């Protein structure tokens, strides 16, 4: 059937079938072939489909160029077998644990749109979390409870959670790429990188694991400790959260050292 005999709806369906996940080289070639096949079809609807594909291809190319830059630190340590990114989530909230993530990615791994977790929507973080868990060589999570934070302070509790995350990997990393800090008590060589979650794919992946793990936990806390808005504020000091603290008092997951001004 020639393109002129096909309806625009039928042609659109052809494009949709390969366009949804046109991220691999094979899929992109299939999309390019469709654009070439219908290039001479003068109908506006068909040309709109082709133009949309070209824009998608350009967007994908820019994303791959961005990711290539984010591999710069991993390339510096290419002689290492296991390059581990470390990051944390939850140093600032009034409630809940601090959570650390550790991730070792394969050296040929591509995870599109990987970025600092704070730059991503919750939906995007969830999707990336699943992809990271599927593709990573090893992952680890560590936590320090609110009581532990009160006992040893938030910085030391964060270091403790990070050490736990490294131990949970199941393999011994050759080098740690850390988001800005140097973790005491570890024998592994460390590379602190300021704003590393936006500069290193490994640290970005760790930031997503830590953030999603902690967010899911705070949503669960909302079910057993309603009234503080934990599912929405994730334990941070929003106006509603502070108002609830003043009205109802602290819960077992509040950090006593953080809420002195409110209760």
XYZ file of N, CA and C in Angstrom:
789
model
N 0.850 -1.203 0.000
C 0.000 0.000 0.000
C 0.875 1.239 0.000
N 0.672 2.159 -0.953
C 1.476 3.382 -1.012
C 1.075 4.311 0.122
N 1.979 5.268 0.412
C 1.715 6.174 1.529
C 0.483 7.018 1.281
N 0.235 7.381 -0.022
C -0.914 8.224 -0.322
C -2.225 7.491 -0.067
N -2.219 6.155 -0.148
C -3.433 5.388 0.082
C -3.665 5.127 1.564
N -2.636 5.236 2.346
C -2.788 5.046 3.782
C -3.342 6.326 4.404
N -4.180 6.151 5.408
C -4.682 7.328 6.119
C -3.576 7.870 7.021
N -3.714 9.137 7.395
C -2.720 9.736 8.306
C -2.745 9.003 9.645
N -3.921 8.553 10.033
C -4.030 7.788 11.283
C -3.233 6.499 11.230
N -3.266 5.806 10.115
C -2.496 4.568 9.955
C -0.999 4.844 9.989
N -0.594 5.914 9.318
C 0.826 6.275 9.309
C 1.275 6.707 10.708
N 0.403 7.449 11.391
C 0.731 7.864 12.764
C 0.958 6.641 13.646
N 0.141 5.624 13.457
C 0.286 4.401 14.243
C 1.637 3.739 13.978
N 2.080 3.762 12.733
C 3.395 3.216 12.385
C 4.497 3.932 13.159
N 4.400 5.255 13.154
C 5.403 6.041 13.876
C 5.358 5.752 15.379
N 4.160 5.679 15.919
C 4.009 5.460 17.361
C 4.601 4.132 17.789
N 4.498 3.143 16.934
C 4.981 1.806 17.281
C 6.486 1.769 17.516
N 7.233 2.640 16.827
C 8.685 2.657 17.038
C 9.150 3.892 17.793
N 8.289 4.892 17.895
C 8.701 6.166 18.485
C 8.682 6.147 20.008
N 7.837 5.322 20.589
C 7.682 5.321 22.037
C 9.001 5.093 22.755
N 9.780 4.153 22.241
C 11.049 3.817 22.881
C 12.204 3.930 21.885
N 12.196 4.949 21.066
C 13.234 5.098 20.038
C 14.532 5.617 20.654
N 15.160 4.771 21.476
C 16.349 5.181 22.196
C 17.573 4.358 21.804
N 17.357 3.108 21.410
C 18.492 2.313 20.973
C 18.814 2.648 19.516
N 20.018 2.270 19.100
C 20.437 2.548 17.723
C 19.501 1.857 16.720
N 19.091 0.634 17.037
C 18.207 -0.114 16.139
C 16.855 0.581 16.002
N 16.325 1.042 17.120
C 15.031 1.730 17.099
C 15.125 3.049 16.354
N 16.234 3.763 16.534
C 16.390 5.037 15.840
C 16.499 4.829 14.336
N 17.166 3.767 13.915
C 17.267 3.463 12.487
C 15.887 3.159 11.903
N 15.056 2.468 12.674
C 13.698 2.164 12.216
C 12.888 3.443 12.051
N 13.102 4.392 12.973
C 12.397 5.664 12.892
C 12.893 6.487 11.705
N 14.212 6.481 11.490
C 14.776 7.188 10.340
C 14.227 6.624 9.031
N 14.072 5.301 8.975
C 13.551 4.655 7.770
C 12.113 5.082 7.493
N 11.334 5.238 8.563
C 9.948 5.704 8.384
C 9.922 7.138 7.864
N 10.784 7.980 8.402
C 10.844 9.376 7.946
C 11.195 9.434 6.459
N 12.132 8.598 6.040
C 12.530 8.553 4.634
C 11.402 8.011 3.760
N 10.728 6.997 4.279
C 9.639 6.355 3.530
C 8.529 7.346 3.200
N 8.226 8.230 4.140
C 7.095 9.146 3.952
C 7.532 10.583 3.662
N 8.809 10.765 3.351
C 9.334 12.121 3.120
C 8.619 12.827 1.975
N 8.174 12.070 0.946
C 7.531 12.675 -0.226
C 6.018 12.795 -0.096
N 5.489 12.350 1.031
C 4.046 12.474 1.259
C 3.753 13.928 1.604
N 3.015 14.611 0.743
C 2.805 16.044 0.891
C 1.773 16.451 1.918
N 1.063 15.502 2.502
C 0.029 15.870 3.475
C 0.649 16.469 4.736
N 0.021 17.543 5.206
C 0.563 18.269 6.348
C 0.686 17.374 7.577
N -0.311 16.522 7.812
C -0.294 15.651 8.986
C 0.905 14.715 8.990
N 1.283 14.215 7.813
C 2.431 13.317 7.713
C 3.723 14.090 7.945
N 3.816 15.280 7.384
C 5.019 16.092 7.565
C 5.200 16.518 9.029
N 4.086 16.730 9.715
C 4.155 17.049 11.151
C 4.749 15.866 11.914
N 4.349 14.650 11.552
C 4.897 13.459 12.196
C 6.403 13.350 11.974
N 6.827 13.629 10.754
C 8.258 13.547 10.421
C 9.041 14.618 11.182
N 8.515 15.828 11.226
C 9.189 16.911 11.946
C 9.296 16.600 13.434
N 8.257 15.995 13.979
C 8.268 15.619 15.388
C 9.377 14.596 15.670
N 9.553 13.684 14.732
C 10.616 12.676 14.884
C 11.996 13.313 14.838
N 12.167 14.276 13.941
C 13.456 14.968 13.854
C 13.767 15.703 15.169
N 12.763 16.331 15.750
C 12.963 17.051 17.009
C 13.290 16.087 18.140
N 12.621 14.929 18.129
C 12.901 13.926 19.148
C 14.345 13.428 19.026
N 14.791 13.231 17.793
C 16.155 12.769 17.557
C 17.170 13.799 18.051
N 16.900 15.081 17.791
C 17.790 16.149 18.254
C 17.829 16.203 19.784
N 16.670 16.052 20.396
C 16.585 16.066 21.859
C 17.376 14.911 22.457
N 17.259 13.746 21.833
C 17.969 12.560 22.304
C 19.479 12.737 22.161
N 19.896 13.350 21.069
C 21.318 13.598 20.856
C 21.875 14.541 21.918
N 21.131 15.589 22.240
C 21.562 16.531 23.273
C 21.640 15.856 24.637
N 20.680 14.964 24.896
C 20.693 14.248 26.175
C 21.918 13.341 26.275
N 22.256 12.672 25.179
C 23.438 11.807 25.191
C 24.724 12.628 25.344
N 24.749 13.813 24.770
C 25.911 14.696 24.933
C 26.027 15.152 26.386
N 24.893 15.448 27.021
C 24.897 15.843 28.439
C 25.412 14.701 29.306
N 24.927 13.495 29.048
C 25.362 12.338 29.817
C 26.839 12.039 29.609
N 27.317 12.261 28.394
C 28.731 12.016 28.111
C 29.615 12.871 29.012
N 29.208 14.118 29.238
C 29.943 15.001 30.140
C 29.897 14.452 31.567
N 28.760 13.873 31.950
C 28.607 13.340 33.308
C 29.402 12.052 33.545
N 29.970 11.506 32.501
C 30.843 10.336 32.651
C 32.303 10.735 32.848
N 32.585 12.031 32.956
C 33.978 12.500 32.983
C 34.773 11.917 34.140
N 34.182 11.854 35.331
C 34.923 11.337 36.484
C 35.083 9.824 36.405
N 34.052 9.153 35.922
C 34.161 7.706 35.754
C 35.253 7.357 34.752
N 35.403 8.173 33.705
C 36.459 7.922 32.723
C 37.847 8.142 33.324
N 37.949 9.068 34.268
C 39.241 9.313 34.917
C 39.727 8.091 35.697
N 38.770 7.280 36.144
C 39.113 6.091 36.936
C 38.749 4.819 36.185
N 38.917 4.861 34.881
C 38.533 3.741 34.022
C 39.325 2.473 34.311
N 40.490 2.614 34.942
C 41.280 1.431 35.269
C 40.723 0.686 36.483
N 39.774 1.301 37.185
C 39.132 0.652 38.336
C 37.979 -0.239 37.858
N 37.839 -1.385 38.497
C 36.744 -2.299 38.139
C 35.412 -1.802 38.680
N 35.397 -1.414 39.960
C 34.157 -0.994 40.612
C 34.255 0.469 41.048
N 33.580 1.341 40.312
C 33.522 2.772 40.626
C 32.168 3.037 41.269
N 32.195 3.490 42.516
C 30.949 3.624 43.287
C 30.608 5.082 43.548
N 29.387 5.461 43.238
C 28.880 6.781 43.575
C 28.153 6.739 44.908
N 28.330 7.786 45.718
C 27.703 7.878 47.038
C 26.970 9.212 47.163
N 25.756 9.170 47.692
C 25.036 10.410 48.004
C 24.004 10.122 49.083
N 23.459 11.188 49.629
C 22.475 11.044 50.711
C 21.211 11.847 50.417
N 20.170 11.547 51.169
C 18.921 12.312 51.117
C 18.415 12.475 52.540
N 17.987 13.679 52.872
C 17.340 13.887 54.160
C 18.218 14.428 55.267
N 19.187 15.263 54.933
C 19.984 15.875 56.009
C 19.216 17.002 56.691
N 18.315 17.664 55.959
C 17.679 18.858 56.491
C 16.308 18.719 57.139
N 15.573 17.632 56.931
C 14.211 17.550 57.462
C 14.139 17.542 58.993
N 12.941 17.841 59.492
C 12.687 17.799 60.933
C 12.350 16.393 61.396
N 11.989 15.519 60.459
C 11.558 14.172 60.822
C 12.073 13.152 59.818
N 12.172 11.915 60.292
C 12.598 10.826 59.428
C 14.096 10.616 59.439
N 14.554 9.509 58.863
C 15.982 9.182 58.860
C 16.738 9.948 57.794
N 18.040 9.911 57.872
C 18.885 10.307 56.756
C 19.235 9.009 56.037
N 19.170 9.036 54.706
C 19.357 7.830 53.903
C 20.500 8.051 52.921
N 21.381 7.070 52.822
C 22.489 7.139 51.873
C 22.335 6.057 50.820
N 22.724 6.385 49.602
C 22.701 5.422 48.505
C 24.099 5.217 47.962
N 24.406 3.989 47.554
C 25.678 3.661 46.909
C 25.366 2.873 45.642
N 25.964 3.265 44.521
C 25.663 2.631 43.242
C 26.937 2.409 42.440
N 27.079 1.196 41.898
C 28.142 0.884 40.940
C 27.473 0.558 39.616
N 27.734 1.363 38.598
C 27.147 1.159 37.274
C 28.132 0.444 36.354
N 27.620 -0.344 35.405
C 28.508 -0.903 34.375
C 29.130 0.227 33.563
N 30.306 -0.005 33.039
C 31.013 1.061 32.325
C 30.382 1.391 30.979
N 29.586 0.491 30.444
C 28.915 0.755 29.161
C 27.439 1.066 29.353
N 27.079 1.456 30.562
C 25.665 1.650 30.918
C 25.140 2.996 30.409
N 23.958 2.972 29.820
C 23.276 4.220 29.444
C 21.933 4.272 30.146
N 21.762 5.288 30.974
C 20.477 5.547 31.621
C 20.108 6.981 31.279
N 19.254 7.138 30.300
C 18.885 8.472 29.833
C 18.177 9.274 30.916
N 18.467 10.566 30.957
C 17.864 11.544 31.863
C 18.310 11.380 33.315
N 19.369 10.587 33.527
C 19.964 10.477 34.852
C 20.514 11.838 35.261
N 20.164 12.269 36.477
C 20.565 13.607 36.919
C 20.438 13.691 38.430
N 20.887 14.794 38.980
C 20.672 15.099 40.392
C 19.195 14.902 40.707
N 18.896 14.122 41.742
C 17.506 13.781 42.057
C 16.653 15.022 42.295
N 17.259 16.109 42.785
C 16.498 17.330 43.066
C 16.029 18.020 41.798
N 16.645 17.679 40.661
C 16.281 18.281 39.384
C 15.200 17.488 38.648
N 14.736 16.405 39.248
C 13.807 15.502 38.574
C 12.453 15.485 39.274
N 11.406 15.220 38.512
C 10.079 15.049 39.097
C 10.016 13.707 39.834
N 9.057 13.570 40.723
C 8.896 12.316 41.463
C 8.648 11.155 40.508
N 7.860 11.383 39.472
C 7.566 10.334 38.489
C 8.831 9.895 37.771
N 9.656 10.857 37.385
C 10.910 10.552 36.688
C 11.867 9.811 37.618
N 11.941 10.234 38.872
C 12.816 9.551 39.843
C 12.403 8.098 40.013
N 11.105 7.862 40.097
C 10.618 6.491 40.275
C 11.008 5.612 39.083
N 10.845 6.142 37.881
C 11.187 5.381 36.678
C 12.696 5.111 36.623
N 13.496 6.123 36.969
C 14.942 5.967 36.953
C 15.404 5.002 38.046
N 14.742 5.038 39.186
C 15.065 4.099 40.272
C 14.972 2.657 39.776
N 13.870 2.343 39.100
C 13.691 0.981 38.583
C 14.775 0.616 37.570
N 15.121 1.576 36.706
C 16.141 1.308 35.687
C 17.524 1.132 36.324
N 17.826 1.944 37.330
C 19.106 1.816 38.026
C 19.204 0.449 38.710
N 18.134 0.044 39.398
C 18.137 -1.236 40.089
C 18.298 -2.396 39.110
N 17.760 -2.220 37.913
C 17.852 -3.270 36.898
C 19.253 -3.352 36.293
N 19.892 -2.212 36.081
C 21.140 -2.179 35.325
C 22.407 -2.158 36.181
N 22.312 -1.735 37.422
C 23.507 -1.554 38.252
C 24.215 -2.874 38.533
N 25.525 -2.788 38.647
C 26.324 -3.943 39.077
C 26.032 -4.249 40.535
N 25.913 -3.193 41.348
C 25.621 -3.352 42.774
C 25.020 -2.062 43.309
N 24.147 -2.203 44.293
C 23.566 -1.044 44.966
C 23.546 -1.304 46.471
N 23.575 -0.230 47.236
C 23.491 -0.359 48.681
C 22.762 0.827 49.282
N 22.015 0.569 50.353
C 21.296 1.620 51.077
C 21.703 1.573 52.542
N 21.941 2.742 53.108
C 22.216 2.855 54.537
C 21.332 3.934 55.149
N 20.994 3.768 56.419
C 20.133 4.743 57.096
C 20.635 5.018 58.510
N 20.337 6.212 58.974
C 20.530 6.563 60.379
C 19.209 7.128 60.894
N 18.731 6.600 61.992
C 17.426 6.960 62.528
C 17.425 8.354 63.138
N 16.241 8.928 63.366
C 16.174 10.228 64.052
C 16.853 10.195 65.420
N 16.694 9.105 66.149
C 17.331 8.999 67.465
C 18.854 9.013 67.334
N 19.356 8.345 66.302
C 20.797 8.313 66.080
C 21.303 9.700 65.665
N 20.520 10.397 64.882
C 20.873 11.765 64.488
C 20.980 12.653 65.725
N 20.009 12.523 66.642
C 20.037 13.306 67.882
C 21.242 12.936 68.743
N 21.628 11.668 68.685
C 22.713 11.185 69.536
C 24.088 11.659 69.072
N 24.345 11.602 67.756
C 25.710 11.867 67.283
C 25.813 13.059 66.328
N 24.730 13.713 66.021
C 24.572 14.871 65.127
C 24.400 14.414 63.679
N 23.834 15.288 62.882
C 23.423 14.919 61.526
C 24.620 14.586 60.623
N 25.729 15.285 60.779
C 26.876 15.002 59.917
C 27.433 13.613 60.191
N 27.632 13.291 61.460
C 28.164 11.969 61.800
C 27.170 10.859 61.450
N 25.891 11.147 61.592
C 24.866 10.161 61.227
C 24.860 9.928 59.720
N 25.085 10.990 58.956
C 25.168 10.858 57.494
C 26.353 9.990 57.105
N 27.513 10.233 57.735
C 28.686 9.398 57.467
C 28.400 7.931 57.807
N 27.707 7.717 58.907
C 27.375 6.353 59.330
C 26.488 5.669 58.293
N 25.490 6.402 57.794
C 24.602 5.850 56.771
C 25.375 5.546 55.491
N 26.319 6.406 55.149
C 27.125 6.187 53.942
C 28.011 4.946 54.074
N 28.612 4.773 55.243
C 29.425 3.569 55.463
C 28.572 2.309 55.363
N 27.362 2.387 55.903
C 26.439 1.248 55.829
C 26.057 0.950 54.384
N 25.837 2.003 53.588
C 25.477 1.810 52.179
C 26.611 1.126 51.420
N 27.859 1.517 51.705
C 29.011 0.895 51.042
C 29.115 -0.576 51.426
N 28.916 -0.873 52.705
C 28.986 -2.272 53.163
C 27.889 -3.121 52.544
N 26.755 -2.490 52.226
C 25.608 -3.230 51.673
C 25.778 -3.563 50.191
N 26.812 -3.055 49.547
C 26.998 -3.278 48.110
C 27.175 -4.748 47.752
N 27.848 -5.487 48.624
C 28.115 -6.885 48.302
C 29.437 -7.089 47.576
N 30.032 -6.011 47.063
C 31.368 -6.048 46.465
C 32.170 -4.893 47.064
N 33.480 -4.996 46.994
C 34.338 -3.931 47.524
C 34.679 -2.966 46.390
N 34.246 -1.715 46.481
C 34.544 -0.759 45.403
C 36.031 -0.401 45.378
N 36.521 -0.049 44.199
C 37.915 0.366 44.050
C 38.094 1.849 44.346
N 37.030 2.622 44.117
C 37.080 4.057 44.384
C 35.665 4.552 44.646
N 35.564 5.533 45.522
C 34.271 6.146 45.835
C 34.234 7.561 45.273
N 33.208 7.853 44.512
C 32.941 9.217 44.066
C 31.852 9.766 44.979
N 32.197 10.732 45.813
C 31.282 11.238 46.833
C 30.769 12.619 46.479
N 29.551 12.894 46.898
C 28.997 14.235 46.694
C 29.550 15.170 47.766
N 30.680 15.781 47.481
C 31.276 16.873 48.266
C 32.014 16.446 49.537
N 31.709 15.296 50.116
C 32.283 14.948 51.417
C 33.363 13.878 51.300
N 34.165 13.764 52.350
C 35.094 12.646 52.501
C 34.624 11.853 53.730
N 34.309 10.600 53.538
C 33.689 9.785 54.580
C 34.767 9.165 55.471
N 34.770 9.490 56.752
C 35.766 8.882 57.642
C 35.445 7.402 57.894
N 36.485 6.649 58.198
C 36.273 5.252 58.582
C 36.204 4.280 57.432
N 36.582 4.700 56.224
C 36.605 3.809 55.066
C 38.014 3.766 54.488
N 38.463 2.564 54.122
C 39.801 2.408 53.553
C 39.840 2.614 52.043
N 38.679 2.698 51.419
C 38.601 2.835 49.967
C 39.016 4.255 49.549
N 39.806 4.418 48.492
C 40.127 5.766 47.990
C 38.851 6.546 47.677
N 38.841 7.835 48.034
C 37.644 8.651 47.860
C 37.946 9.908 47.055
N 36.960 10.305 46.260
C 37.074 11.511 45.442
C 35.868 12.406 45.740
N 36.007 13.393 46.620
C 34.895 14.320 46.879
C 34.705 15.247 45.678
N 33.454 15.370 45.216
C 33.147 16.202 44.056
C 32.034 17.177 44.453
N 32.341 18.449 44.450
C 31.339 19.463 44.789
C 30.221 19.429 43.759
N 28.984 19.361 44.231
C 27.807 19.222 43.378
C 27.938 17.993 42.471
N 28.478 16.951 43.058
C 28.740 15.722 42.302
C 27.508 15.059 41.746
N 26.350 15.263 42.390
C 25.127 14.616 41.897
C 24.684 15.178 40.552
N 25.241 16.329 40.143
C 24.943 16.887 38.825
C 26.115 16.731 37.858
N 27.228 16.140 38.349
C 28.435 16.037 37.531
C 28.868 14.609 37.256
N 28.361 13.657 38.014
C 28.773 12.260 37.887
C 27.546 11.365 37.780
N 27.535 10.470 36.806
C 26.392 9.569 36.649
C 26.254 8.646 37.858
N 27.371 8.226 38.429
C 27.328 7.313 39.576
C 26.735 7.998 40.807
N 27.143 9.246 41.050
C 26.604 9.979 42.195
C 25.134 10.328 41.950
N 24.800 10.700 40.720
C 23.402 10.992 40.387
C 22.528 9.768 40.651
N 23.000 8.586 40.237
C 22.241 7.356 40.473
C 22.074 7.107 41.967
N 23.141 7.350 42.741
C 23.061 7.169 44.190
C 22.077 8.149 44.815
N 22.052 9.376 44.303
C 21.128 10.380 44.843
C 19.675 9.972 44.603
N 19.410 9.362 43.461
C 18.052 8.913 43.141
C 17.652 7.755 44.040
N 18.555 6.794 44.238
C 18.246 5.666 45.110
C 17.950 6.140 46.532
N 18.774 7.054 47.034
C 18.577 7.555 48.391
C 17.267 8.324 48.512
N 17.001 9.201 47.539
C 15.795 10.041 47.581
C 14.520 9.215 47.473
N 14.473 8.292 46.521
C 13.265 7.484 46.339
C 13.034 6.590 47.558
N 14.094 5.991 48.072
C 13.962 5.140 49.261
C 13.397 5.929 50.422
N 13.936 7.127 50.643
C 13.462 7.936 51.774
C 12.042 8.440 51.551
N 11.729 8.886 50.341
C 10.373 9.372 50.059
C 9.337 8.283 50.282
N 9.643 7.076 49.835
C 8.712 5.966 50.031
C 8.493 5.693 51.510
N 9.565 5.798 52.279
C 9.460 5.573 53.721
C 8.593 6.645 54.377
N 8.756 7.900 53.968
C 7.966 8.978 54.561
C 6.486 8.847 54.200
N 6.194 8.329 53.021
C 4.800 8.074 52.637
C 4.197 6.994 53.538
N 4.996 6.000 53.880
C 4.521 4.960 54.802
C 4.294 5.528 56.199
N 5.170 6.437 56.635
C 4.989 7.063 57.943
C 3.695 7.858 58.012
N 3.303 8.461 56.892
C 2.057 9.222 56.854
C 0.861 8.345 57.225
N 0.933 7.069 56.848
C -0.184 6.149 57.108
C -0.342 5.847 58.594
N 0.776 5.790 59.310
C 0.706 5.449 60.741
C 0.788 6.678 61.643
N 1.253 7.791 61.081
C 1.365 9.037 61.853
C 0.707 10.172 61.054
N -0.616 10.118 60.890
C -1.299 11.128 60.067
C -1.334 12.494 60.754
N -1.541 13.509 59.929
C -1.719 14.850 60.467
C -0.538 15.774 60.285
N 0.623 15.208 59.941
C 1.828 16.029 59.790
C 2.180 16.266 58.319
N 1.482 15.582 57.431
C 1.720 15.763 56.000
C 3.010 15.150 55.498
N 3.453 14.056 56.146
C 4.739 13.454 55.766
C 4.780 13.005 54.307
N 3.655 12.545 53.777
C 3.645 12.078 52.382
C 3.949 13.224 51.423
N 3.555 14.429 51.815
C 3.768 15.594 50.954
C 5.074 16.310 51.271
N 5.319 16.577 52.555
C 6.499 17.390 52.901
C 7.759 16.563 53.152
N 7.601 15.235 53.223
C 8.729 14.311 53.427
C 9.530 14.632 54.686
N 8.865 15.260 55.647
C 9.523 15.562 56.920
C 10.184 16.924 56.983
N 10.201 17.643 55.862
C 10.809 18.980 55.861
C 9.891 19.975 56.589
N 10.456 21.116 56.951
C 9.754 22.070 57.795
C 8.803 22.982 57.051
N 7.810 22.426 56.395
C 6.792 23.241 55.740
C 5.926 23.930 56.786
N 5.181 24.948 56.369
C 4.325 25.686 57.302
C 3.297 24.760 57.951
N 2.698 23.874 57.168
C 1.702 22.947 57.706
C 2.338 21.971 58.696
N 3.534 21.517 58.378
C 4.229 20.587 59.268
C 4.537 21.250 60.612
N 5.040 22.468 60.560
C 5.374 23.179 61.789
C 4.119 23.469 62.604
N 3.031 23.836 61.927
C 1.763 24.077 62.627
C 1.284 22.814 63.325
N 1.418 21.658 62.659
C 1.015 20.385 63.258
C 1.889 20.043 64.458
N 3.168 20.336 64.348
C 4.087 20.102 65.473
C 3.659 20.903 66.701
N 3.329 22.166 66.495
C 2.936 23.031 67.608
C 1.613 22.597 68.212
N 0.734 22.061 67.374
C -0.586 21.661 67.850
C -0.578 20.276 68.480
N 0.111 19.316 67.857
C 0.024 17.916 68.299
C 1.295 17.409 68.979
N 2.386 18.172 68.894
C 3.622 17.718 69.499
C 4.413 16.804 68.569
N 5.520 16.320 69.071
C 6.436 15.518 68.262
C 6.018 14.060 68.212
N 6.416 13.401 67.144
C 6.212 11.954 66.989
C 7.550 11.250 67.240
N 7.537 9.919 67.304
C 8.800 9.176 67.484
C 9.793 9.354 66.342
N 9.339 9.829 65.167
C 10.289 9.975 64.059
C 10.794 11.415 63.921
N 10.399 12.298 64.823
C 10.928 13.655 64.777
C 12.328 13.709 65.402
N 13.152 14.571 64.856
C 14.504 14.773 65.363
C 14.432 15.838 66.452
N 14.608 15.410 67.692
C 14.457 16.336 68.807
C 15.428 17.511 68.710
N 16.609 17.248 68.191
C 17.608 18.314 68.076
C 17.271 19.317 66.980
N 16.297 18.969 66.122
C 15.916 19.857 65.028
C 14.651 20.674 65.326
N 13.880 20.252 66.331
C 12.549 20.861 66.523
C 12.455 21.674 67.814
N 13.582 22.011 68.407
C 13.570 22.727 69.692
C 12.823 24.037 69.614
N 12.842 24.692 68.468
C 12.188 26.006 68.333
C 10.700 25.901 68.109
N 10.194 24.668 67.927
C 8.778 24.513 67.572
C 7.951 23.822 68.647
N 8.587 23.074 69.558
C 7.833 22.369 70.605
C 8.474 22.617 71.956
